[in-house]
Amino acid sequence: MNPARSFGPALVSGHWTSYWVYLVGPLAGAMLAVGCAWVLRGGGGDPISYAAGSGVLDEGALSAKQHLSGEIERGEVVPPGIADEDKPGS
């Protein structure tokens, strides 16, 4: 449902009685999609992800993220939320 596509015919014909559907439908669908994403994926995001999303990720933060990723891959650091029994070698 494209509100822009329906606006022209409604404007020319003067029939606005059902135009609300073309505005409410996409908004309701967007809210439903965001709700489903929140339920399935959670709030998500670590501080570096928030910085990248807000456009303030600089070279220092990027190198810190790469360093942390390397430490996690080598098993030197356990990410938050991983239980002790899930650690390799325990």
PDB file of C-alpha atoms in Angstrom:
ATOM      1  CA  MET A   1       0.000   0.000   0.000  1.00  0.00           C
ATOM      2  CA  ASN A   2       1.628   3.164  -1.201  1.00  0.00           C
ATOM      3  CA  PRO A   3       0.103   6.359   0.208  1.00  0.00           C
ATOM      4  CA  ALA A   4       1.769   8.457  -2.495  1.00  0.00           C
ATOM      5  CA  ARG A   5       0.232   6.292  -5.230  1.00  0.00           C
ATOM      6  CA  SER A   6      -3.229   6.709  -3.739  1.00  0.00           C
ATOM      7  CA  PHE A   7      -2.941  10.426  -3.031  1.00  0.00           C
ATOM      8  CA  GLY A   8      -3.250  11.560  -6.666  1.00  0.00           C
ATOM      9  CA  PRO A   9      -6.493   9.741  -7.458  1.00  0.00           C
ATOM     10  CA  ALA A  10      -7.990  10.794  -4.117  1.00  0.00           C
ATOM     11  CA  LEU A  11      -7.015  14.395  -4.770  1.00  0.00           C
ATOM     12  CA  VAL A  12      -8.476  14.457  -8.287  1.00  0.00           C
ATOM     13  CA  SER A  13     -11.668  12.585  -7.432  1.00  0.00           C
ATOM     14  CA  GLY A  14     -12.215  14.231  -4.046  1.00  0.00           C
ATOM     15  CA  HIS A  15     -12.993  10.877  -2.366  1.00  0.00           C
ATOM     16  CA  TRP A  16     -11.062  10.880   0.889  1.00  0.00           C
ATOM     17  CA  THR A  17     -13.292   8.492   2.860  1.00  0.00           C
ATOM     18  CA  SER A  18     -10.995   5.453   2.583  1.00  0.00           C
ATOM     19  CA  TYR A  19      -7.663   7.247   2.256  1.00  0.00           C
ATOM     20  CA  TRP A  20      -6.941   6.729   5.951  1.00  0.00           C
ATOM     21  CA  VAL A  21      -6.266   3.047   5.206  1.00  0.00           C
ATOM     22  CA  TYR A  22      -3.308   4.020   3.020  1.00  0.00           C
ATOM     23  CA  LEU A  23      -1.804   6.011   5.885  1.00  0.00           C
ATOM     24  CA  VAL A  24      -2.594   3.727   8.805  1.00  0.00           C
ATOM     25  CA  GLY A  25      -1.711   0.446   7.042  1.00  0.00           C
ATOM     26  CA  PRO A  26       1.985   1.095   6.431  1.00  0.00           C
ATOM     27  CA  LEU A  27       2.428   2.693   9.858  1.00  0.00           C
ATOM     28  CA  ALA A  28       0.772  -0.262  11.598  1.00  0.00           C
ATOM     29  CA  GLY A  29       2.882  -2.691   9.543  1.00  0.00           C
ATOM     30  CA  ALA A  30       6.069  -0.852  10.476  1.00  0.00           C
ATOM     31  CA  MET A  31       5.180  -0.905  14.167  1.00  0.00           C
ATOM     32  CA  LEU A  32       4.347  -4.608  13.970  1.00  0.00           C
ATOM     33  CA  ALA A  33       7.683  -5.333  12.258  1.00  0.00           C
ATOM     34  CA  VAL A  34       9.624  -3.405  14.898  1.00  0.00           C
ATOM     35  CA  GLY A  35       7.764  -5.251  17.655  1.00  0.00           C
ATOM     36  CA  CYS A  36       8.541  -8.630  16.082  1.00  0.00           C
ATOM     37  CA  ALA A  37      12.212  -7.697  15.649  1.00  0.00           C
ATOM     38  CA  TRP A  38      12.396  -6.594  19.276  1.00  0.00           C
ATOM     39  CA  VAL A  39      10.853  -9.872  20.476  1.00  0.00           C
ATOM     40  CA  LEU A  40      13.061 -12.040  18.257  1.00  0.00           C
ATOM     41  CA  ARG A  41      16.355 -10.159  18.590  1.00  0.00           C
ATOM     42  CA  GLY A  42      15.983  -8.103  21.759  1.00  0.00           C
ATOM     43  CA  GLY A  43      17.258  -4.573  22.218  1.00  0.00           C
ATOM     44  CA  GLY A  44      20.715  -5.667  21.169  1.00  0.00           C
ATOM     45  CA  GLY A  45      23.814  -3.661  20.640  1.00  0.00           C
ATOM     46  CA  ASP A  46      26.996  -3.193  22.564  1.00  0.00           C
ATOM     47  CA  PRO A  47      28.530   0.250  23.128  1.00  0.00           C
ATOM     48  CA  ILE A  48      30.633  -0.019  19.968  1.00  0.00           C
ATOM     49  CA  SER A  49      27.548  -0.885  17.922  1.00  0.00           C
ATOM     50  CA  TYR A  50      25.721   2.117  19.340  1.00  0.00           C
ATOM     51  CA  ALA A  51      28.684   4.335  18.475  1.00  0.00           C
ATOM     52  CA  ALA A  52      28.779   2.986  14.915  1.00  0.00           C
ATOM     53  CA  GLY A  53      25.032   3.481  14.517  1.00  0.00           C
ATOM     54  CA  SER A  54      25.220   7.053  15.737  1.00  0.00           C
ATOM     55  CA  GLY A  55      28.138   7.876  13.433  1.00  0.00           C
ATOM     56  CA  VAL A  56      30.696   8.546  16.158  1.00  0.00           C
ATOM     57  CA  LEU A  57      32.818   5.431  15.677  1.00  0.00           C
ATOM     58  CA  ASP A  58      36.395   6.596  15.253  1.00  0.00           C
ATOM     59  CA  GLU A  59      39.616   4.771  14.390  1.00  0.00           C
ATOM     60  CA  GLY A  60      40.453   4.142  18.055  1.00  0.00           C
ATOM     61  CA  ALA A  61      37.113   2.470  18.737  1.00  0.00           C
ATOM     62  CA  LEU A  62      37.398   0.431  15.548  1.00  0.00           C
ATOM     63  CA  SER A  63      40.861  -0.849  16.467  1.00  0.00           C
ATOM     64  CA  ALA A  64      39.617  -1.612  19.999  1.00  0.00           C
ATOM     65  CA  LYS A  65      36.782  -3.677  18.550  1.00  0.00           C
ATOM     66  CA  GLN A  66      39.171  -5.585  16.301  1.00  0.00           C
ATOM     67  CA  HIS A  67      41.492  -6.218  19.259  1.00  0.00           C
ATOM     68  CA  LEU A  68      38.583  -7.450  21.382  1.00  0.00           C
ATOM     69  CA  SER A  69      37.376  -9.711  18.554  1.00  0.00           C
ATOM     70  CA  GLY A  70      40.842 -11.258  18.347  1.00  0.00           C
ATOM     71  CA  GLU A  71      40.920 -11.855  22.102  1.00  0.00           C
ATOM     72  CA  ILE A  72      37.521 -13.547  21.961  1.00  0.00           C
ATOM     73  CA  GLU A  73      38.598 -15.791  19.076  1.00  0.00           C
ATOM     74  CA  ARG A  74      41.773 -16.813  20.931  1.00  0.00           C
ATOM     75  CA  GLY A  75      39.703 -17.592  24.047  1.00  0.00           C
ATOM     76  CA  GLU A  76      41.422 -14.941  26.174  1.00  0.00           C
ATOM     77  CA  VAL A  77      38.159 -13.093  26.856  1.00  0.00           C
ATOM     78  CA  VAL A  78      34.656 -14.470  27.358  1.00  0.00           C
ATOM     79  CA  PRO A  79      31.877 -12.201  26.041  1.00  0.00           C
ATOM     80  CA  PRO A  80      29.234 -11.112  28.554  1.00  0.00           C
ATOM     81  CA  GLY A  81      26.309 -13.495  28.784  1.00  0.00           C
ATOM     82  CA  ILE A  82      28.345 -16.650  28.092  1.00  0.00           C
ATOM     83  CA  ALA A  83      28.165 -19.027  31.031  1.00  0.00           C
ATOM     84  CA  ASP A  84      31.335 -20.506  32.539  1.00  0.00           C
ATOM     85  CA  GLU A  85      30.295 -24.012  31.535  1.00  0.00           C
ATOM     86  CA  ASP A  86      30.148 -22.923  27.881  1.00  0.00           C
ATOM     87  CA  LYS A  87      33.830 -21.905  27.834  1.00  0.00           C
ATOM     88  CA  PRO A  88      36.072 -24.134  25.724  1.00  0.00           C
ATOM     89  CA  GLY A  89      38.360 -26.374  27.753  1.00  0.00           C
ATOM     90  CA  SER A  90      36.241 -26.446  30.919  1.00  0.00           C
TER      91      SER A  90
END
